[in-house]
Amino acid sequence: MSENMLTEIEELETHFSTDEGTVKAVDKVSFSLKKGRTVGVVGESGSGKSVTSLSLMRLIPNPPGKIVGGRLKYYSRTKGLVDLTEVPENEMREFRGNEIAMIFQEPMTSLNPVFTCGDQVMEALILHQKMSKAQARARTLELFKEVELPRPEKIIDAYPHQISGGQKQRVMIAMAMSCNPQILIADEPTTALDVTVQATILDLMRRLRDSHDMGIIFITHDLGVIAEIADHVVVMYKGKIVEQGSVWEIFSNPQHPYTKGLLACRPPLDHRLKLLPTMADFMSESADGEMLEIKKTVDETIKDLIITPEETAKRHKILYAQDPILTIKNLKTYFPVREGLFSKVVDHVKAVDDVSFDVYPGETLGLVGESGCGKTTLGRTILRLIEPTAGRIIFHGQDITDISGEELREIRRRIQIIFQDPYSSLNPRITIGSAILEPMQVHHLHEDEQKRRQKVQELLERVNLDPNHYNRYPHEFSGGQRQRICIARALAVQPEFVICDESVSALDVSVQAQVLNLLNELRDEFGLTYIFISHDLSVVKFMSDRMVVMNDGKVEEMGDADSVYQNPQTDYTKRLIAAIPRGDLGDIEKSFLSRKVE
């Protein structure tokens, strides 16, 4: 047995009892982790990857969940070899946080909003390291510096809502590192982050791993991210491991159709596709749930989908011969900064600062940039959900900047928005059918309730959902299905223009591919025009005809999507492009050889 071994998971089985029967969330899973190494666990939502890590931490709620088989061999620095499945709960607390720490997916919900960031890290130090409050504060400042938080003296006394998403994730990493754990479990730690912030977080985790000689279990649905950080890759599907091997083996010669599908579903950067491949192109399921391979390689599939530059040029010639459907002229949206007893305005946050562009009928205009660049504020200002400070918004030749009442209501019917989080934008108390029906009632569309209900069922079918699910509630659907419901609701009022605000950022890569394909189909079918907002430049490049890059409220760069990507003009755009995780074989081989991965 290697002295560097940290954990060996052997034939792990974790089951959940439900009304429909037993769910085998983790089904005979086996892999190991050594010091200084990163195991990437990859798969879609429901594959069992998070339940595997929670099982290792013994955090499965019982009932309804239970570890029913297998061993969790852990090499403790204080107690030697232990089987965590047999350790009593009161003793498990000595391992959790102290020797095995976890970073959760969403830092905002993982951090307590009523305590300062410093207090939450200090709590772990006082509890596990028996430090005094003064010692814990000094150590927390050291940790904040180690994870490269700006102004650590300020952030230690700041509350979670006062710092950015990337900074919150660094606080979570500092908290996890506070007791110098042997194993760090990172569960989707970069999913909701900008590509540039994601790149810095991945680099930080690599350096912490190497400097502390710890092992990392990195959980994600994105194989591009796995290529950046992992040494060994475990691919999971429906609770089972379908394939595992070194990062080089998985990327250079994937064996399982599911792995091939995960690799192919990512938007490509070197060519333009008619639509993204999905899992259905590489595998299907039999009636008993067994996977069946569809005999078509990734290269064959992609070859059939490539759009030539000539085809793109022909589309653009038709698009830009038209008059614009939307013209933005010198638009500004400023938010006042108030201070003092009488809330005196002392400054302004220039969220949108003198932005101008046109959008043409049938076009998809991509709006890309980091969090805080102003892209979402711009989208909401166009809809007049936020009032502009200055400038003009012209839709179909009509200036809509100052309209109100019935005129504004009619414009909002014609311009719809799909929000980032489908769960929070759907009312949990009303059925999905009612959610789609309501806008039709507000705008008096169709003759009567029966016709409206029929239209709702048609829309559900059109976005590939079962019309019989009309009376179900949002919580009964997956994230991808909820986003389809939101798309159906946006289409319910027969809009001409749709603003998609980060509408796929939280979805699995394969589900994301399905939703992006659906949006393109609907654009062509209904003659829609899109503004597509995202921090993911690879997704924007796939979706867009033209791309607008925003930074600090201003337009940094604008042009044909392929041209902006292939020949960026500004340092900011170059930095965004450089931060995209590519899964490039040359880079993987270089990293693989330099680390001498076993």
Coordinates of C-alpha atoms in Angstrom, one line a residue:
M1 CA 0.0 0.0 0.0
S2 CA 1.4 3.4 -1.0
E3 CA 2.2 5.7 2.0
N4 CA 0.8 8.6 0.0
M5 CA -2.7 7.0 -0.1
L6 CA -5.4 9.1 1.5
T7 CA -8.6 7.2 0.8
E8 CA -9.8 4.1 -1.0
I9 CA -13.5 3.9 -1.8
E10 CA -14.4 0.2 -2.4
E11 CA -17.8 -0.9 -3.9
L12 CA -19.7 1.9 -2.2
E13 CA -23.5 1.7 -2.3
T14 CA -25.8 4.5 -1.1
H15 CA -29.5 4.0 -1.5
F16 CA -32.5 6.3 -0.9
S17 CA -36.0 5.1 0.0
T18 CA -38.8 6.9 -2.0
D19 CA -42.5 6.4 -2.5
E20 CA -41.7 4.8 -5.9
G21 CA -39.1 2.4 -4.4
T22 CA -35.4 2.3 -3.7
V23 CA -33.1 4.6 -5.7
K24 CA -29.5 3.3 -6.1
A25 CA -27.9 6.8 -6.0
V26 CA -24.4 5.2 -5.7
D27 CA -24.0 1.7 -7.1
K28 CA -20.8 -0.2 -6.3
V29 CA -18.4 2.8 -6.9
S30 CA -14.7 2.3 -6.4
F31 CA -11.7 4.7 -6.8
S32 CA -8.8 6.0 -4.7
L33 CA -7.0 9.3 -3.9
K34 CA -3.4 10.0 -3.1
K35 CA -1.6 13.0 -1.6
G36 CA -0.9 15.8 -4.1
R37 CA -3.4 14.4 -6.6
T38 CA -6.8 15.5 -7.9
V39 CA -9.5 13.0 -8.9
G40 CA -12.1 14.6 -11.1
V41 CA -15.6 13.1 -10.7
V42 CA -17.7 14.0 -13.7
G43 CA -21.3 13.4 -14.8
E44 CA -24.7 15.0 -15.3
S45 CA -27.1 15.9 -12.5
G46 CA -28.4 12.7 -10.9
S47 CA -25.3 10.7 -11.8
G48 CA -24.4 10.2 -8.1
K49 CA -21.2 12.3 -8.0
S50 CA -22.3 14.6 -5.1
V51 CA -23.9 11.7 -3.2
T52 CA -20.5 9.9 -3.4
S53 CA -18.7 12.8 -1.8
L54 CA -21.4 13.2 0.9
S55 CA -21.1 9.5 1.6
L56 CA -17.4 10.0 2.2
M57 CA -18.2 12.8 4.6
R58 CA -21.0 10.7 6.2
L59 CA -23.5 13.5 5.5
I60 CA -26.2 11.4 3.9
P61 CA -29.5 12.2 5.7
N62 CA -30.9 9.0 7.2
P63 CA -33.8 8.6 6.4
P64 CA -34.3 8.6 3.5
G65 CA -30.6 7.8 2.5
K66 CA -28.3 5.1 3.8
I67 CA -24.9 3.7 3.0
V68 CA -25.8 0.0 2.5
G69 CA -22.6 -1.5 1.3
G70 CA -18.9 -1.1 0.6
R71 CA -16.0 0.4 2.5
L72 CA -14.6 4.0 2.9
K73 CA -11.0 3.3 3.9
Y74 CA -9.4 6.5 5.1
Y75 CA -5.8 7.0 6.2
S76 CA -6.1 9.4 9.1
R77 CA -3.0 11.4 10.2
T78 CA -4.0 10.9 13.9
K79 CA -5.7 7.4 13.9
G80 CA -4.2 5.6 11.0
L81 CA -6.4 3.4 8.7
V82 CA -10.1 3.6 9.6
D83 CA -13.2 2.5 7.7
L84 CA -15.5 5.6 7.8
T85 CA -18.6 3.5 7.3
E86 CA -18.0 2.0 10.8
V87 CA -17.0 5.2 12.7
P88 CA -19.6 6.4 15.2
E89 CA -21.2 9.8 14.5
N90 CA -19.6 11.6 17.4
E91 CA -16.2 10.5 16.2
M92 CA -16.9 11.5 12.6
R93 CA -17.0 15.1 13.8
E94 CA -13.2 14.8 14.4
F95 CA -12.7 14.0 10.8
R96 CA -15.1 16.5 9.2
G97 CA -13.6 19.9 8.6
N98 CA -10.5 18.8 10.5
E99 CA -9.1 16.2 8.0
I100 CA -11.8 16.1 5.3
A101 CA -13.2 19.4 4.2
M102 CA -15.8 20.3 1.6
I103 CA -16.6 23.3 -0.6
F104 CA -20.2 23.4 -1.8
Q105 CA -21.5 24.5 -5.2
E106 CA -23.3 27.8 -4.2
P107 CA -21.3 29.9 -1.8
M108 CA -24.1 32.3 -1.2
T109 CA -26.3 29.6 0.3
S110 CA -23.4 27.9 2.1
L111 CA -22.4 31.1 3.9
N112 CA -24.6 32.3 6.7
P113 CA -25.9 35.8 5.8
V114 CA -26.1 37.1 9.4
F115 CA -22.5 36.5 10.2
T116 CA -19.4 38.2 8.8
C117 CA -17.1 36.3 6.5
G118 CA -14.4 36.4 9.2
D119 CA -16.6 35.0 11.9
Q120 CA -17.6 32.0 9.8
V121 CA -13.9 31.0 9.2
M122 CA -12.9 31.8 12.8
E123 CA -15.7 29.5 14.1
A124 CA -14.0 26.4 12.6
L125 CA -10.6 27.5 14.0
I126 CA -12.0 28.0 17.5
L127 CA -13.9 24.7 17.4
H128 CA -11.3 22.4 15.8
Q129 CA -7.9 24.1 16.5
K130 CA -8.9 25.3 20.0
M131 CA -7.6 28.8 19.2
S132 CA -8.6 32.0 21.1
K133 CA -10.6 34.6 19.3
A134 CA -7.6 36.8 18.7
Q135 CA -5.5 33.8 17.4
A136 CA -8.4 32.8 15.1
R137 CA -8.7 36.3 13.7
A138 CA -5.0 36.5 13.0
R139 CA -5.1 33.0 11.3
T140 CA -8.2 34.0 9.3
L141 CA -6.4 37.0 7.9
E142 CA -3.5 34.8 6.9
L143 CA -5.9 32.4 5.1
F144 CA -7.6 35.3 3.3
K145 CA -4.2 36.4 2.1
E146 CA -3.3 32.8 1.1
V147 CA -6.5 32.5 -1.1
E148 CA -5.6 36.0 -2.5
L149 CA -8.7 37.9 -1.4
P150 CA -8.3 41.6 -2.0
R151 CA -8.4 43.8 1.0
P152 CA -8.6 41.0 3.5
E153 CA -8.7 43.4 6.5
K154 CA -12.0 44.7 5.0
I155 CA -13.5 41.4 3.9
I156 CA -13.0 39.8 7.3
D157 CA -15.6 42.2 8.7
A158 CA -17.8 42.1 5.5
Y159 CA -21.1 40.1 5.2
P160 CA -21.5 37.6 2.3
H161 CA -23.9 39.9 0.3
Q162 CA -21.2 42.7 0.3
I163 CA -18.7 40.7 -1.8
S164 CA -18.7 39.2 -5.3
G165 CA -19.3 35.5 -6.2
G166 CA -15.7 34.8 -6.8
Q167 CA -14.7 36.4 -3.5
K168 CA -17.4 34.3 -1.7
Q169 CA -15.9 31.2 -3.2
R170 CA -12.5 32.2 -1.9
V171 CA -13.9 32.7 1.6
M172 CA -15.4 29.1 1.3
I173 CA -11.9 27.8 0.2
A174 CA -10.3 29.6 3.2
M175 CA -12.9 28.1 5.5
A176 CA -12.2 24.6 4.1
M177 CA -8.4 25.1 4.3
S178 CA -8.6 26.5 7.9
C179 CA -7.8 23.2 9.6
N180 CA -5.2 22.1 6.9
P181 CA -7.3 19.1 5.7
Q182 CA -5.8 16.0 4.0
I183 CA -8.7 15.8 1.6
L184 CA -10.6 18.7 0.0
I185 CA -13.9 17.9 -1.7
A186 CA -14.9 20.6 -4.2
D187 CA -18.5 20.1 -5.4
E188 CA -19.1 22.2 -8.5
P189 CA -17.1 25.1 -7.0
T190 CA -16.8 27.1 -10.3
T191 CA -20.2 26.4 -12.0
A192 CA -21.7 29.9 -11.6
L193 CA -18.5 31.9 -12.0
D194 CA -17.2 33.9 -14.9
V195 CA -14.5 32.2 -17.0
T196 CA -11.8 34.5 -15.7
V197 CA -12.8 34.1 -12.1
Q198 CA -13.1 30.3 -12.7
A199 CA -9.5 30.3 -14.1
T200 CA -8.1 32.0 -11.0
I201 CA -10.0 29.7 -8.6
L202 CA -8.7 26.6 -10.4
D203 CA -5.2 28.0 -10.3
L204 CA -5.6 28.8 -6.6
M205 CA -6.8 25.2 -5.9
R206 CA -3.8 23.7 -7.8
R207 CA -1.3 25.8 -5.8
L208 CA -3.0 25.0 -2.4
R209 CA -3.0 21.3 -3.3
D210 CA 0.7 21.3 -4.1
S211 CA 1.8 23.5 -1.2
H212 CA -0.2 21.6 1.4
D213 CA 0.3 18.1 -0.3
M214 CA -3.4 17.4 0.0
G215 CA -5.7 15.4 -2.2
I216 CA -8.7 17.0 -4.0
I217 CA -11.9 15.3 -5.2
F218 CA -13.2 17.8 -7.8
I219 CA -16.8 17.3 -8.8
T220 CA -18.2 18.9 -12.0
H221 CA -20.3 18.3 -15.1
D222 CA -17.8 20.1 -17.3
L223 CA -15.0 18.0 -18.8
G224 CA -13.3 21.2 -19.9
V225 CA -12.8 22.2 -16.2
I226 CA -11.7 18.6 -15.4
A227 CA -8.9 18.9 -18.1
E228 CA -7.6 22.0 -16.3
I229 CA -7.2 20.5 -12.8
A230 CA -7.6 16.7 -12.6
D231 CA -5.0 13.9 -12.8
H232 CA -7.4 11.0 -12.7
V233 CA -11.0 11.1 -14.0
V234 CA -14.0 9.1 -12.8
V235 CA -17.1 9.3 -15.2
M236 CA -20.4 8.5 -13.5
Y237 CA -23.8 7.8 -14.9
K238 CA -26.9 6.9 -12.9
G239 CA -24.9 5.9 -9.8
K240 CA -22.3 3.8 -11.6
I241 CA -18.8 4.4 -12.8
V242 CA -18.9 3.9 -16.6
E243 CA -15.3 4.8 -17.2
Q244 CA -12.2 5.9 -15.3
G245 CA -8.6 6.6 -16.1
S246 CA -5.9 9.3 -16.3
V247 CA -7.0 12.6 -17.7
W248 CA -4.8 11.9 -20.8
E249 CA -6.5 8.5 -21.4
I250 CA -10.1 9.9 -21.0
F251 CA -9.5 12.9 -23.3
S252 CA -7.3 11.2 -25.9
N253 CA -9.2 7.9 -26.2
P254 CA -12.6 7.9 -24.4
Q255 CA -14.1 4.4 -24.5
H256 CA -17.7 4.8 -23.3
P257 CA -20.4 6.5 -25.5
Y258 CA -21.4 8.6 -22.4
T259 CA -17.9 10.0 -22.1
K260 CA -17.8 10.7 -25.8
G261 CA -21.1 12.5 -25.5
L262 CA -20.0 14.7 -22.6
L263 CA -16.9 15.7 -24.6
A264 CA -18.9 16.4 -27.7
C265 CA -21.7 18.5 -26.1
R266 CA -19.4 21.4 -25.2
P267 CA -19.6 24.3 -27.7
P268 CA -16.6 24.0 -30.0
L269 CA -14.3 27.0 -30.4
D270 CA -12.5 26.1 -33.7
H271 CA -15.6 25.9 -35.9
R272 CA -19.3 26.8 -36.1
L273 CA -22.0 24.1 -35.9
K274 CA -25.7 24.1 -37.0
L275 CA -26.5 22.5 -33.7
L276 CA -24.7 21.0 -30.8
P277 CA -24.4 17.2 -30.5
T278 CA -26.4 15.8 -27.5
M279 CA -26.3 12.5 -25.6
A280 CA -28.9 11.0 -28.0
D281 CA -26.3 11.1 -30.8
F282 CA -24.0 8.7 -29.0
M283 CA -26.2 6.6 -26.7
S284 CA -29.7 5.6 -26.0
E285 CA -31.5 3.5 -23.3
S286 CA -33.4 0.3 -23.6
A287 CA -36.7 -0.2 -21.8
D288 CA -34.9 -1.6 -18.7
G289 CA -32.6 1.4 -18.5
E290 CA -29.5 -0.2 -19.9
M291 CA -27.3 2.0 -22.1
L292 CA -27.1 1.2 -25.8
E293 CA -24.3 2.7 -27.9
I294 CA -25.3 4.4 -31.2
K295 CA -22.5 3.6 -33.7
K296 CA -21.5 7.1 -34.7
T297 CA -18.2 8.7 -33.7
V298 CA -17.8 12.2 -32.4
D299 CA -15.9 13.2 -35.6
E300 CA -18.5 11.8 -37.8
T301 CA -21.3 13.6 -35.9
I302 CA -19.5 17.0 -35.9
K303 CA -18.5 16.7 -39.5
D304 CA -22.2 16.6 -40.5
L305 CA -23.0 19.7 -38.4
I306 CA -20.3 22.1 -39.5
I307 CA -21.4 25.4 -41.0
T308 CA -18.9 26.7 -43.6
P309 CA -17.8 30.4 -43.7
E310 CA -19.6 30.8 -47.0
E311 CA -22.9 29.7 -45.3
T312 CA -22.3 32.1 -42.5
A313 CA -21.6 35.0 -44.9
K314 CA -24.8 34.2 -46.9
R315 CA -26.9 34.3 -43.6
H316 CA -25.3 37.6 -42.5
K317 CA -25.8 39.2 -46.0
I318 CA -29.6 38.6 -45.6
L319 CA -29.7 39.7 -42.0
Y320 CA -27.9 43.0 -42.3
A321 CA -29.7 44.1 -45.5
Q322 CA -32.7 44.7 -43.2
D323 CA -33.5 47.7 -41.1
P324 CA -32.7 47.2 -37.4
I325 CA -35.5 45.9 -35.1
L326 CA -33.8 47.6 -32.1
T327 CA -31.5 50.6 -31.8
I328 CA -29.7 51.5 -28.6
K329 CA -28.3 55.1 -28.7
N330 CA -25.9 56.3 -26.0
L331 CA -27.8 54.4 -23.3
K332 CA -26.8 55.1 -19.7
T333 CA -28.0 53.5 -16.5
Y334 CA -26.5 54.9 -13.3
F335 CA -27.2 53.9 -9.7
P336 CA -26.8 56.6 -7.0
V337 CA -24.4 55.9 -4.1
R338 CA -25.8 57.4 -0.9
E339 CA -24.1 58.2 2.4
G340 CA -24.8 59.9 5.7
L341 CA -27.9 60.6 7.8
F342 CA -29.8 62.3 4.9
S343 CA -28.8 59.7 2.3
K344 CA -26.9 62.3 0.3
V345 CA -25.8 61.2 -3.2
V346 CA -22.0 61.2 -3.1
D347 CA -21.3 59.2 -6.3
H348 CA -22.8 57.0 -9.0
V349 CA -22.3 53.4 -10.1
K350 CA -22.2 53.6 -13.9
A351 CA -23.7 50.1 -14.7
V352 CA -24.4 51.0 -18.3
D353 CA -22.2 53.9 -19.6
D354 CA -22.9 55.3 -23.1
V355 CA -23.7 52.1 -24.9
S356 CA -24.9 52.1 -28.6
F357 CA -25.6 49.2 -31.0
D358 CA -28.3 47.9 -33.4
V359 CA -30.0 44.5 -33.5
Y360 CA -31.4 43.1 -36.7
P361 CA -34.5 41.0 -37.2
G362 CA -33.8 37.2 -36.9
E363 CA -30.3 37.9 -35.4
T364 CA -28.8 36.6 -32.2
L365 CA -26.6 39.3 -30.7
G366 CA -24.3 37.9 -28.0
L367 CA -23.6 40.1 -24.9
V368 CA -20.6 38.8 -23.0
G369 CA -18.5 40.0 -20.1
E370 CA -17.6 39.3 -16.5
S371 CA -20.1 39.8 -13.5
G372 CA -20.5 43.4 -12.9
C373 CA -19.8 44.5 -16.5
G374 CA -23.4 45.8 -16.9
K375 CA -24.8 43.2 -19.4
T376 CA -27.8 42.1 -17.2
T377 CA -28.6 45.8 -16.3
L378 CA -28.5 46.6 -20.0
G379 CA -30.9 43.8 -20.8
R380 CA -33.3 44.9 -18.1
T381 CA -33.0 48.6 -19.1
I382 CA -34.1 47.7 -22.7
L383 CA -37.2 46.1 -21.2
R384 CA -37.6 49.2 -18.9
L385 CA -37.5 46.9 -15.9
I386 CA -34.8 49.4 -14.8
E387 CA -35.2 53.0 -15.9
P388 CA -32.4 54.5 -18.0
T389 CA -30.6 57.6 -16.9
A390 CA -30.0 58.9 -20.4
G391 CA -30.0 57.7 -24.0
R392 CA -32.7 56.3 -26.3
I393 CA -34.2 52.8 -26.9
I394 CA -35.8 52.5 -30.3
F395 CA -37.9 49.4 -31.2
H396 CA -39.3 49.0 -34.7
G397 CA -38.7 52.7 -35.3
Q398 CA -40.6 53.8 -32.2
D399 CA -38.8 55.5 -29.3
I400 CA -39.9 53.5 -26.2
T401 CA -37.6 55.3 -23.7
D402 CA -40.4 57.4 -22.1
I403 CA -43.6 55.5 -22.9
S404 CA -45.8 54.2 -20.1
G405 CA -49.1 52.6 -19.3
E406 CA -50.8 50.5 -22.0
E407 CA -48.1 51.3 -24.6
L408 CA -45.3 50.0 -22.3
R409 CA -47.4 46.9 -21.5
E410 CA -47.7 46.1 -25.2
I411 CA -44.0 46.6 -25.8
R412 CA -43.3 44.1 -22.9
R413 CA -45.5 41.6 -24.7
R414 CA -43.4 41.9 -27.8
I415 CA -40.0 41.9 -25.9
Q416 CA -39.7 39.0 -23.4
I417 CA -37.0 37.9 -21.1
I418 CA -35.8 34.5 -19.9
F419 CA -34.0 34.8 -16.5
Q420 CA -30.9 33.0 -15.3
D421 CA -32.5 30.9 -12.5
P422 CA -35.6 29.1 -13.7
Y423 CA -36.6 28.0 -10.2
S424 CA -36.7 31.5 -8.6
S425 CA -38.5 32.9 -11.7
L426 CA -41.3 30.4 -11.4
N427 CA -43.9 30.8 -8.6
P428 CA -43.6 27.5 -6.5
R429 CA -47.3 27.8 -5.5
I430 CA -48.8 27.6 -9.0
T431 CA -48.7 24.8 -11.5
I432 CA -46.5 25.1 -14.6
G433 CA -49.7 25.2 -16.8
S434 CA -51.0 28.2 -14.9
A435 CA -47.6 29.9 -15.0
I436 CA -47.7 29.7 -18.9
L437 CA -51.4 30.6 -19.1
E438 CA -51.2 33.7 -16.9
P439 CA -49.4 36.0 -19.4
M440 CA -52.0 35.1 -22.0
Q441 CA -54.8 36.2 -19.7
V442 CA -53.0 39.5 -18.8
H443 CA -52.6 40.4 -22.5
H444 CA -56.1 39.0 -23.5
L445 CA -54.7 36.6 -26.0
H446 CA -56.9 33.9 -27.7
E447 CA -60.7 33.7 -27.5
D448 CA -61.3 31.9 -24.2
E449 CA -59.8 29.8 -21.4
Q450 CA -60.1 26.5 -23.4
K451 CA -58.2 28.0 -26.3
R452 CA -55.5 29.3 -23.9
R453 CA -55.2 26.0 -22.2
Q454 CA -54.8 24.3 -25.6
K455 CA -52.1 26.7 -26.5
V456 CA -50.3 26.0 -23.3
Q457 CA -50.3 22.3 -24.1
E458 CA -49.0 23.0 -27.6
L459 CA -46.2 25.1 -26.1
L460 CA -45.2 22.4 -23.6
E461 CA -45.0 19.9 -26.5
R462 CA -43.0 22.4 -28.6
V463 CA -40.3 22.7 -25.8
N464 CA -40.2 18.9 -25.5
L465 CA -42.2 18.5 -22.3
D466 CA -45.2 16.3 -21.7
P467 CA -48.5 18.3 -22.0
N468 CA -49.9 16.0 -19.4
H469 CA -47.6 17.6 -16.8
Y470 CA -49.8 20.8 -17.0
N471 CA -50.9 20.4 -13.4
R472 CA -47.5 19.7 -11.9
Y473 CA -45.5 22.2 -9.8
P474 CA -42.0 23.6 -10.6
H475 CA -40.2 21.5 -7.8
E476 CA -41.3 18.4 -9.7
F477 CA -39.0 19.2 -12.6
S478 CA -35.2 19.2 -13.2
G479 CA -33.3 22.4 -13.9
G480 CA -33.3 21.8 -17.6
Q481 CA -37.0 21.1 -17.7
R482 CA -37.7 24.3 -15.6
Q483 CA -35.8 26.3 -18.1
R484 CA -37.9 24.9 -20.9
I485 CA -41.0 25.9 -18.9
C486 CA -39.6 29.5 -18.7
I487 CA -39.0 29.4 -22.5
A488 CA -42.6 28.2 -23.1
R489 CA -43.9 31.1 -20.8
A490 CA -41.9 33.7 -22.7
L491 CA -43.3 32.3 -26.0
A492 CA -46.9 32.3 -24.7
V493 CA -47.4 36.0 -25.5
Q494 CA -46.1 35.6 -29.1
P495 CA -43.0 37.9 -28.8
E496 CA -40.8 39.2 -31.6
F497 CA -37.7 39.8 -29.4
V498 CA -36.4 37.7 -26.5
I499 CA -33.6 38.6 -24.1
C500 CA -31.9 35.4 -22.7
D501 CA -30.1 36.4 -19.5
E502 CA -27.6 33.7 -18.5
S503 CA -30.4 31.2 -19.3
V504 CA -28.1 28.1 -19.5
S505 CA -25.3 29.0 -17.1
A506 CA -26.4 26.6 -14.3
L507 CA -27.2 23.6 -16.5
D508 CA -25.3 20.4 -17.2
V509 CA -23.3 20.5 -20.4
S510 CA -25.6 18.0 -22.2
V511 CA -28.8 19.7 -21.0
Q512 CA -27.3 23.0 -21.9
A513 CA -26.7 21.7 -25.5
Q514 CA -30.4 20.7 -25.7
V515 CA -31.6 24.1 -24.5
L516 CA -29.3 26.0 -26.9
N517 CA -30.4 23.9 -29.8
L518 CA -34.1 24.5 -28.8
L519 CA -33.5 28.3 -28.7
N520 CA -32.1 28.2 -32.2
E521 CA -34.9 26.1 -33.5
L522 CA -37.5 28.4 -32.0
R523 CA -35.7 31.5 -33.4
D524 CA -36.0 30.1 -36.9
E525 CA -39.5 28.7 -36.4
F526 CA -41.1 31.8 -34.9
G527 CA -38.9 34.5 -36.5
L528 CA -37.5 35.6 -33.2
T529 CA -34.6 38.0 -32.5
Y530 CA -32.4 37.4 -29.5
I531 CA -30.0 39.2 -27.2
F532 CA -28.1 36.4 -25.6
I533 CA -26.4 37.4 -22.4
S534 CA -23.7 35.1 -20.9
H535 CA -20.3 35.2 -19.2
D536 CA -19.4 32.0 -21.1
L537 CA -17.7 33.1 -24.3
S538 CA -17.8 29.7 -25.9
V539 CA -21.6 29.5 -25.5
V540 CA -22.0 33.1 -26.8
K541 CA -19.8 32.3 -29.8
F542 CA -21.9 29.2 -30.7
M543 CA -25.2 31.1 -30.4
S544 CA -24.4 34.5 -31.8
D545 CA -24.1 36.2 -35.2
R546 CA -22.4 39.2 -33.7
M547 CA -20.9 39.6 -30.3
V548 CA -20.7 42.7 -28.0
V549 CA -18.0 42.5 -25.3
M550 CA -18.8 44.6 -22.2
N551 CA -16.5 45.8 -19.4
D552 CA -17.3 48.3 -16.6
G553 CA -20.5 49.4 -18.3
K554 CA -19.0 50.2 -21.7
V555 CA -18.7 48.3 -25.0
E556 CA -15.1 47.0 -25.1
E557 CA -15.4 45.4 -28.5
M558 CA -18.1 44.5 -31.1
G559 CA -18.2 42.6 -34.3
D560 CA -18.8 39.3 -36.0
A561 CA -18.7 36.5 -33.4
D562 CA -16.1 34.4 -35.2
S563 CA -14.0 37.4 -35.9
V564 CA -14.0 38.6 -32.3
Y565 CA -13.0 35.2 -31.1
Q566 CA -10.3 34.6 -33.8
N567 CA -8.8 38.1 -33.8
P568 CA -9.7 40.0 -30.5
Q569 CA -8.7 43.6 -30.6
T570 CA -8.5 44.5 -26.9
D571 CA -6.6 43.0 -24.0
Y572 CA -9.8 42.5 -22.0
T573 CA -11.3 40.3 -24.8
K574 CA -8.0 38.4 -25.1
R575 CA -8.1 37.7 -21.4
L576 CA -11.7 36.4 -21.6
I577 CA -10.8 34.0 -24.5
A578 CA -7.6 32.8 -22.8
A579 CA -9.6 31.9 -19.6
I580 CA -12.0 29.4 -21.5
P581 CA -11.3 25.8 -20.4
R582 CA -10.5 24.0 -23.6
G583 CA -9.6 20.4 -22.8
D584 CA -6.9 20.8 -25.4
L585 CA -4.9 17.5 -25.8
G586 CA -1.6 19.3 -26.2
D587 CA -2.0 21.2 -22.9
I588 CA -3.2 18.0 -21.1
E589 CA -0.2 16.0 -22.4
K590 CA 2.2 18.8 -21.3
S591 CA 0.6 18.9 -17.8
F592 CA 0.4 15.1 -17.6
L593 CA 4.1 14.6 -18.4
S594 CA 5.2 17.4 -16.1
R595 CA 3.4 16.0 -13.1
K596 CA 4.4 12.4 -13.9
V597 CA 0.9 11.2 -13.1
E598 CA 0.8 7.6 -12.0

